[in-house]
Amino acid sequence: MGHRVCAIIRCEAGGGDTSREIEAMTNDTPAKANRLSDISWADFQALSLMEKGAYFRGEPPHTLIAQQFTRPMLNELCALATRIKRINKRREGANFLKTLLHDKRAMLYFAQPSSRTYLSHNAACQILGLDTMDVRDTKTSSEVKGESPEDTIRTFSSYVDMIIMRHPVGGFAERVAWMLAHTNREIPVMNAGSGADQHPTQALLDVYTLERSFERLGGIEGKHIVFVGDLARGRTVRSLAWLLTLFEGVKLYFVAPQQLQITQDILDQLDAAGTAYEVTRDFDSVMPLADAIYMTRIQDEWDAAGEARTTDASEYHIGAEDMPRLKDHCAILHPLPRRREISTDIDDDPRAMYWRQMRNGMWIRAALILTTFGREDEAIRYYDEYQPPA
Ligand code: CP
């Protein structure tokens, strides 16, 4: 992926205080890649997120955390997603795309429910010609007979060239990538949602949607982006907040009831990156400032003690009555599924981006999968040669 910018955050070990430093490597410095097979699990776990990122950019590349991405990588993925989308518009282009990875197979291992992430990864594989297999419920795999998840995944790696996985345990996708690196079947792992922790491919599609929304407004730089809802347990917000630190001058607003407010580890990352933010309960006053609003649902599947029942989130809602107060270009996003936080009566407003956002997921995931196998140049060459319509 060409030359990259890499920012390194180090978390000093020990004590309750975390101090972080950002070291920027710019211009011609390629992002460093290390080998997962060269590090023990204990040493790996002690690394900062940015340090871990260097291991995921190795060979094969894994997609596991938002912190492994640099700004140039985002630019290249977004540009590739748009090229793939345009190539796919013509029948001959769609047929060409299907040849790119027709020698590969992917496993979709979803140990948690999913509609969009599962379907869009599957569709992305189909666009590129990969065959897919899936386990969508661990009750249908031999885990039900007591096989460990690690052995289950090692089994998949005997049959496929890539694992796309969603799992309720935070960090488990990293463990899988590390474990496979210590076998003779080290294949790429793509994190399609892990615990309440990370959802890096969702963050990529969110950035792609924001980038397209602000195409004629100078891009994401300098925009005010408002996160609303269950920010404590929303893995999409956690991953996206980090990616937005890669854009100059953005300001993030975190709007939530106190019990569901963004956690300190994310604020520490923003501080280290020098990204401006505000934490508030007051959605009303922030609404008119927003260039984008990222709504989220209450994530009650993570309730330990009925937090959702005891939290009044009714004011964290957008409906037709709010639309006159929003900027004309304000992009309304939601990772979906939604409940009551966005009224269906605004679905046809041009500022409602969440349906397009969902479809963008298919294109950015196709770009990511193609890049994972190092075949992106073939799509770029085809695009440049045939210049499909915009
Ligand atoms: N946004 C998202 O992750 O949706 P699904 O849970 O339907 O995959």
Coordinates of C-alpha atoms and ligand atoms in Angstrom, one line a residue:
M1 CA 0.0 0.0 0.0
G2 CA 2.6 2.5 -1.0
H3 CA 4.1 5.0 1.5
R4 CA 2.2 5.5 4.7
V5 CA 1.9 7.8 7.6
C6 CA 2.2 6.0 10.9
A7 CA 1.5 7.4 14.3
I8 CA 2.6 5.4 17.3
I9 CA 0.8 5.5 20.7
R10 CA 2.6 3.9 23.6
C11 CA 0.8 3.2 26.8
E12 CA 3.2 3.1 29.7
A13 CA 2.8 0.0 31.7
G14 CA 1.9 0.0 35.3
G15 CA -0.2 2.1 37.6
G16 CA -3.6 3.6 37.0
D17 CA -2.1 6.6 35.0
T18 CA -1.7 6.1 31.4
S19 CA 0.6 8.4 29.5
R20 CA 0.8 8.2 25.8
E21 CA 3.0 9.7 23.2
I22 CA 2.4 10.1 19.5
E23 CA 5.4 9.8 17.2
A24 CA 4.6 10.7 13.7
M25 CA 6.4 9.0 10.8
T26 CA 5.5 10.6 7.6
N27 CA 6.4 10.9 3.9
D28 CA 8.5 8.1 2.6
T29 CA 8.5 5.9 5.7
P30 CA 6.7 2.7 4.9
A31 CA 4.5 1.4 7.7
K32 CA 6.5 -1.2 9.7
A33 CA 5.4 -4.8 9.5
N34 CA 6.4 -7.5 12.0
R35 CA 5.7 -11.2 12.1
L36 CA 3.1 -12.6 14.6
S37 CA 5.0 -15.9 14.5
D38 CA 8.0 -14.1 16.1
I39 CA 6.3 -13.0 19.3
S40 CA 4.9 -14.9 22.3
W41 CA 1.2 -14.4 23.2
A42 CA 2.2 -12.8 26.5
D43 CA 4.6 -10.3 24.8
F44 CA 2.0 -9.6 22.2
Q45 CA -0.7 -8.8 24.7
A46 CA 1.5 -6.3 26.4
L47 CA 1.8 -4.2 23.2
S48 CA -0.1 -1.0 22.6
L49 CA -2.8 -1.0 19.9
M50 CA -0.5 0.9 17.5
E51 CA 2.3 -1.6 18.2
K52 CA 0.0 -4.5 17.5
G53 CA -1.0 -2.8 14.2
A54 CA 2.5 -3.4 12.9
Y55 CA 2.0 -7.2 13.3
F56 CA -1.3 -7.1 11.4
R57 CA 0.2 -5.4 8.4
G58 CA 2.6 -8.3 7.9
E59 CA 2.2 -11.2 5.5
P60 CA -0.5 -12.3 5.4
P61 CA -2.2 -9.0 6.4
H62 CA -5.0 -9.2 9.0
T63 CA -7.7 -6.7 9.6
L64 CA -8.2 -6.7 13.4
I65 CA -8.2 -3.2 14.9
A66 CA -8.8 0.3 13.7
Q67 CA -5.4 1.4 15.0
Q68 CA -3.6 -0.6 12.3
F69 CA -4.8 1.8 9.6
T70 CA -3.0 4.9 8.5
R71 CA -4.5 7.8 6.5
P72 CA -2.9 6.8 3.2
M73 CA -4.3 3.3 3.7
L74 CA -7.8 4.8 4.1
N75 CA -7.4 6.9 1.0
E76 CA -6.3 3.9 -1.0
L77 CA -9.1 1.7 0.2
C78 CA -11.8 4.4 -0.4
A79 CA -10.5 5.0 -3.9
L80 CA -10.4 1.3 -4.7
A81 CA -13.9 0.8 -3.3
T82 CA -15.2 3.5 -5.8
R83 CA -13.3 1.9 -8.7
I84 CA -14.7 -1.6 -7.9
K85 CA -18.2 -0.1 -7.6
R86 CA -17.9 1.6 -11.0
I87 CA -16.3 -1.4 -12.7
N88 CA -19.1 -3.6 -11.4
K89 CA -21.7 -1.4 -13.1
R90 CA -21.0 -3.0 -16.5
R91 CA -21.6 -6.6 -17.1
E92 CA -18.1 -7.1 -18.6
G93 CA -16.7 -5.3 -15.6
A94 CA -18.6 -7.5 -13.2
N95 CA -17.4 -10.6 -15.0
F96 CA -13.8 -9.3 -14.8
L97 CA -14.1 -8.7 -11.0
K98 CA -15.2 -12.2 -10.5
T99 CA -12.0 -13.5 -12.0
L100 CA -9.8 -11.6 -9.5
L101 CA -10.1 -14.0 -6.5
H102 CA -11.8 -17.1 -8.1
D103 CA -9.0 -19.2 -6.8
K104 CA -9.8 -18.3 -3.2
R105 CA -12.3 -19.5 -0.5
A106 CA -13.4 -17.6 2.6
M107 CA -14.9 -18.8 5.8
L108 CA -17.6 -16.6 7.4
Y109 CA -17.6 -17.6 11.1
F110 CA -20.2 -15.6 12.9
A111 CA -20.6 -16.6 16.5
Q112 CA -22.9 -13.6 17.1
P113 CA -26.0 -12.5 15.1
S114 CA -25.5 -10.2 12.1
S115 CA -27.4 -9.1 9.0
R116 CA -25.3 -6.4 7.3
T117 CA -21.8 -7.4 8.2
Y118 CA -22.4 -11.0 7.3
L119 CA -24.3 -10.3 4.0
S120 CA -22.0 -7.5 2.8
H121 CA -18.8 -9.6 3.4
N122 CA -20.5 -12.4 1.6
A123 CA -21.6 -10.2 -1.3
A124 CA -18.1 -8.6 -1.4
C125 CA -16.6 -12.2 -1.8
Q126 CA -19.1 -13.0 -4.5
I127 CA -18.2 -9.8 -6.4
L128 CA -14.6 -10.9 -6.4
G129 CA -15.3 -14.5 -7.2
L130 CA -14.4 -16.0 -3.8
D131 CA -16.4 -19.0 -2.8
T132 CA -17.7 -18.8 0.8
M133 CA -18.7 -21.2 3.5
D134 CA -20.2 -20.3 6.9
V135 CA -20.8 -21.1 10.5
R136 CA -23.5 -18.8 11.8
D137 CA -24.3 -20.5 15.0
T138 CA -21.7 -22.4 17.0
K139 CA -24.5 -24.9 17.9
T140 CA -24.1 -26.2 14.3
S141 CA -20.3 -26.7 14.6
S142 CA -18.4 -29.3 16.6
E143 CA -18.0 -26.7 19.4
V144 CA -21.2 -28.2 20.7
K145 CA -19.3 -31.4 21.3
G146 CA -16.7 -29.5 23.3
E147 CA -14.2 -28.6 20.6
S148 CA -12.5 -25.3 21.6
P149 CA -13.0 -22.3 19.4
E150 CA -9.3 -22.3 18.6
D151 CA -9.5 -25.9 17.3
T152 CA -12.6 -25.0 15.4
I153 CA -10.9 -22.1 13.6
R154 CA -7.8 -24.1 13.0
T155 CA -10.1 -26.6 11.3
F156 CA -11.4 -23.9 9.0
S157 CA -7.9 -22.9 8.0
S158 CA -7.5 -26.3 6.4
Y159 CA -10.2 -25.6 3.9
V160 CA -10.2 -21.8 3.2
D161 CA -7.8 -19.0 2.4
M162 CA -9.3 -16.4 4.7
I163 CA -11.4 -16.2 7.9
I164 CA -14.0 -13.4 8.4
M165 CA -15.2 -13.7 12.0
R166 CA -17.5 -12.1 14.5
H167 CA -17.1 -13.2 18.1
P168 CA -18.5 -12.1 21.5
V169 CA -15.1 -12.2 23.1
G170 CA -13.1 -9.0 22.8
G171 CA -9.6 -9.7 21.4
F172 CA -10.5 -13.2 20.3
A173 CA -9.9 -12.4 16.6
E174 CA -6.3 -11.3 17.6
R175 CA -5.8 -14.5 19.4
V176 CA -6.9 -16.4 16.3
A177 CA -4.5 -14.5 14.1
W178 CA -1.6 -15.2 16.5
M179 CA -2.6 -18.8 16.9
L180 CA -2.7 -19.4 13.1
A181 CA 0.7 -17.7 12.8
H182 CA 2.1 -20.6 14.9
T183 CA 0.7 -23.2 12.5
N184 CA 1.6 -24.0 8.9
R185 CA -1.8 -22.5 7.7
E186 CA -1.4 -18.8 8.5
I187 CA -4.2 -17.2 6.6
P188 CA -5.7 -13.7 6.9
V189 CA -8.2 -13.0 9.6
M190 CA -10.8 -10.2 9.3
N191 CA -12.5 -9.0 12.4
A192 CA -16.2 -8.5 11.7
G193 CA -16.9 -7.4 15.2
S194 CA -15.3 -8.5 18.5
G195 CA -16.9 -8.1 21.9
A196 CA -17.9 -4.5 22.7
D197 CA -14.4 -3.7 21.6
Q198 CA -13.6 -3.3 17.9
H199 CA -15.5 -3.3 14.6
P200 CA -12.8 -2.1 12.2
T201 CA -14.5 -2.9 8.9
Q202 CA -17.6 -1.0 10.0
A203 CA -15.3 2.0 10.8
L204 CA -13.9 1.7 7.3
L205 CA -17.3 1.8 5.7
D206 CA -18.3 4.8 8.0
V207 CA -15.2 6.7 6.9
Y208 CA -16.0 5.9 3.2
T209 CA -19.5 7.2 3.7
L210 CA -18.3 10.3 5.4
E211 CA -15.7 10.9 2.7
R212 CA -18.4 10.5 0.0
S213 CA -20.8 12.8 1.9
F214 CA -18.2 15.6 2.2
E215 CA -16.8 15.1 -1.3
R216 CA -17.7 18.6 -2.4
L217 CA -17.3 20.1 1.1
G218 CA -13.5 19.7 1.5
G219 CA -13.6 16.1 2.8
I220 CA -13.7 15.0 6.5
E221 CA -11.1 17.4 7.6
G222 CA -12.4 20.1 10.0
K223 CA -15.8 18.5 10.3
H224 CA -17.9 18.3 13.6
I225 CA -19.0 14.7 14.1
V226 CA -21.5 13.9 16.8
F227 CA -21.8 10.4 18.3
V228 CA -25.1 9.7 20.0
G229 CA -26.5 6.8 22.1
D230 CA -24.8 3.9 23.7
L231 CA -21.2 5.0 23.4
A232 CA -19.8 2.9 26.2
R233 CA -20.6 -0.4 24.6
G234 CA -20.7 0.5 20.9
R235 CA -17.8 -1.2 19.2
T236 CA -18.5 0.8 16.0
V237 CA -18.0 4.1 17.8
R238 CA -14.8 2.9 19.4
S239 CA -13.2 1.9 16.1
L240 CA -14.5 5.0 14.2
A241 CA -13.4 7.5 16.8
W242 CA -9.8 6.3 16.3
L243 CA -10.0 6.5 12.5
L244 CA -11.2 10.0 12.7
T245 CA -8.1 11.1 14.5
L246 CA -6.3 10.6 11.2
F247 CA -8.2 13.6 9.8
E248 CA -6.9 17.1 10.6
G249 CA -9.2 19.5 12.5
V250 CA -12.1 17.2 13.2
K251 CA -14.0 17.7 16.4
L252 CA -15.9 14.9 18.0
Y253 CA -18.9 15.3 20.3
F254 CA -20.0 12.4 22.5
V255 CA -23.6 12.7 23.5
A256 CA -25.0 10.1 25.9
P257 CA -26.5 9.6 29.3
Q258 CA -23.8 9.3 31.9
Q259 CA -24.1 5.5 32.2
L260 CA -23.6 5.0 28.5
Q261 CA -21.0 7.7 27.9
I262 CA -17.7 7.1 25.9
T263 CA -15.0 5.5 28.0
Q264 CA -11.8 7.0 29.2
D265 CA -9.5 4.8 27.1
I266 CA -11.0 6.3 23.9
L267 CA -10.6 9.9 25.3
D268 CA -7.0 9.1 26.1
Q269 CA -6.4 8.1 22.5
L270 CA -8.0 11.3 21.3
D271 CA -5.9 13.3 23.7
A272 CA -2.7 11.5 22.5
A273 CA -3.7 12.2 18.9
G274 CA -4.5 15.9 19.6
T275 CA -8.1 15.4 18.4
A276 CA -10.6 17.9 19.8
Y277 CA -13.7 16.5 21.5
E278 CA -16.5 17.4 23.9
V279 CA -18.5 15.1 26.2
T280 CA -22.1 16.1 26.9
R281 CA -25.6 14.8 27.7
D282 CA -27.2 17.7 25.7
F283 CA -28.1 16.5 22.2
D284 CA -30.3 19.6 21.6
S285 CA -27.5 22.1 21.8
V286 CA -25.1 20.1 19.7
M287 CA -27.4 19.2 16.9
P288 CA -27.2 22.4 15.0
L289 CA -23.3 22.3 15.0
A290 CA -23.1 18.8 13.5
D291 CA -21.7 18.1 10.0
A292 CA -22.5 14.5 10.7
I293 CA -24.5 12.7 13.4
Y294 CA -23.7 9.1 14.1
M295 CA -26.7 7.6 15.9
T296 CA -26.4 4.2 17.8
R297 CA -28.8 1.9 19.5
I298 CA -28.7 0.9 23.1
Q299 CA -26.5 -2.2 23.2
D300 CA -28.5 -4.1 25.9
E301 CA -27.0 -7.4 24.9
W302 CA -24.0 -6.3 27.0
D303 CA -26.1 -5.4 30.1
A304 CA -24.6 -6.8 33.3
A305 CA -27.3 -5.4 35.6
G306 CA -30.1 -4.1 33.5
E307 CA -28.4 -0.8 32.6
A308 CA -30.7 -0.4 29.6
R309 CA -33.8 -0.6 31.7
T310 CA -32.6 2.0 34.2
T311 CA -31.3 4.5 31.6
D312 CA -33.6 7.0 30.0
A313 CA -32.3 7.4 26.5
S314 CA -35.5 8.7 25.0
E315 CA -34.0 12.2 24.3
Y316 CA -31.3 10.6 22.1
H317 CA -33.5 10.5 19.0
I318 CA -33.9 12.2 15.6
G319 CA -37.2 12.7 14.0
A320 CA -38.8 14.9 11.4
E321 CA -39.2 17.7 14.0
D322 CA -35.4 18.0 14.3
M323 CA -34.6 18.2 10.6
P324 CA -35.0 22.0 10.3
R325 CA -32.4 22.5 13.0
L326 CA -29.7 20.4 11.2
K327 CA -27.3 21.9 8.7
D328 CA -28.4 21.4 5.1
H329 CA -25.4 19.0 4.5
C330 CA -25.5 17.2 7.8
A331 CA -25.0 13.5 7.1
I332 CA -27.0 11.2 9.4
L333 CA -25.3 7.8 9.9
H334 CA -26.2 4.7 11.9
P335 CA -24.4 1.4 11.8
L336 CA -27.8 -0.3 12.1
P337 CA -29.8 -2.1 13.3
R338 CA -31.9 0.8 14.6
R339 CA -34.7 0.8 17.1
R340 CA -36.4 4.1 18.0
E341 CA -33.4 6.4 17.8
I342 CA -34.1 7.4 14.2
S343 CA -37.7 7.8 13.0
T344 CA -38.5 6.1 9.8
D345 CA -40.2 9.4 8.7
I346 CA -36.8 10.9 7.9
D347 CA -35.6 7.9 5.8
D348 CA -36.3 9.8 2.5
D349 CA -34.5 13.0 3.6
P350 CA -31.3 13.4 1.5
R351 CA -29.3 13.8 4.7
A352 CA -30.3 10.3 5.8
M353 CA -27.2 8.3 4.8
Y354 CA -27.7 5.1 6.7
W355 CA -29.0 3.0 3.8
R356 CA -26.2 4.2 1.5
Q357 CA -23.8 3.6 4.4
M358 CA -24.9 0.0 4.6
R359 CA -24.4 -0.5 0.9
N360 CA -21.0 1.2 1.0
G361 CA -20.0 -1.6 3.3
M362 CA -20.1 -4.1 0.5
W363 CA -17.7 -1.9 -1.7
I364 CA -15.2 -1.1 1.0
R365 CA -15.1 -4.7 2.1
A366 CA -14.5 -5.8 -1.5
A367 CA -11.6 -3.3 -1.6
L368 CA -10.3 -4.6 1.7
I369 CA -10.5 -8.3 0.7
L370 CA -8.8 -7.6 -2.7
T371 CA -6.0 -5.7 -1.0
T372 CA -5.6 -8.5 1.6
F373 CA -4.8 -10.8 -1.3
G374 CA -2.5 -8.2 -2.9
R375 CA -4.6 -8.1 -6.2
E376 CA -5.7 -4.5 -6.1
D377 CA -3.4 -3.4 -8.9
E378 CA -5.3 -5.6 -11.3
A379 CA -8.5 -3.7 -10.6
I380 CA -6.8 -0.4 -10.8
R381 CA -5.3 -1.3 -14.2
Y382 CA -8.6 -2.4 -15.5
Y383 CA -10.3 0.8 -14.3
D384 CA -7.6 3.0 -15.8
E385 CA -7.9 1.1 -19.1
Y386 CA -11.7 1.0 -19.5
Q387 CA -12.7 4.1 -17.4
P388 CA -16.1 2.9 -16.4
P389 CA -18.8 5.6 -16.0
A390 CA -19.0 7.5 -12.7
Ligands
CP1 N1 -23.6 -2.7 11.6 C1 -23.6 -4.0 11.9 O1 -22.6 -4.6 12.4 O2 -24.7 -4.7 11.6 P1 -25.0 -6.2 11.8 O3 -25.0 -6.5 13.3 O4 -26.4 -6.4 11.2 O5 -24.0 -7.0 11.1

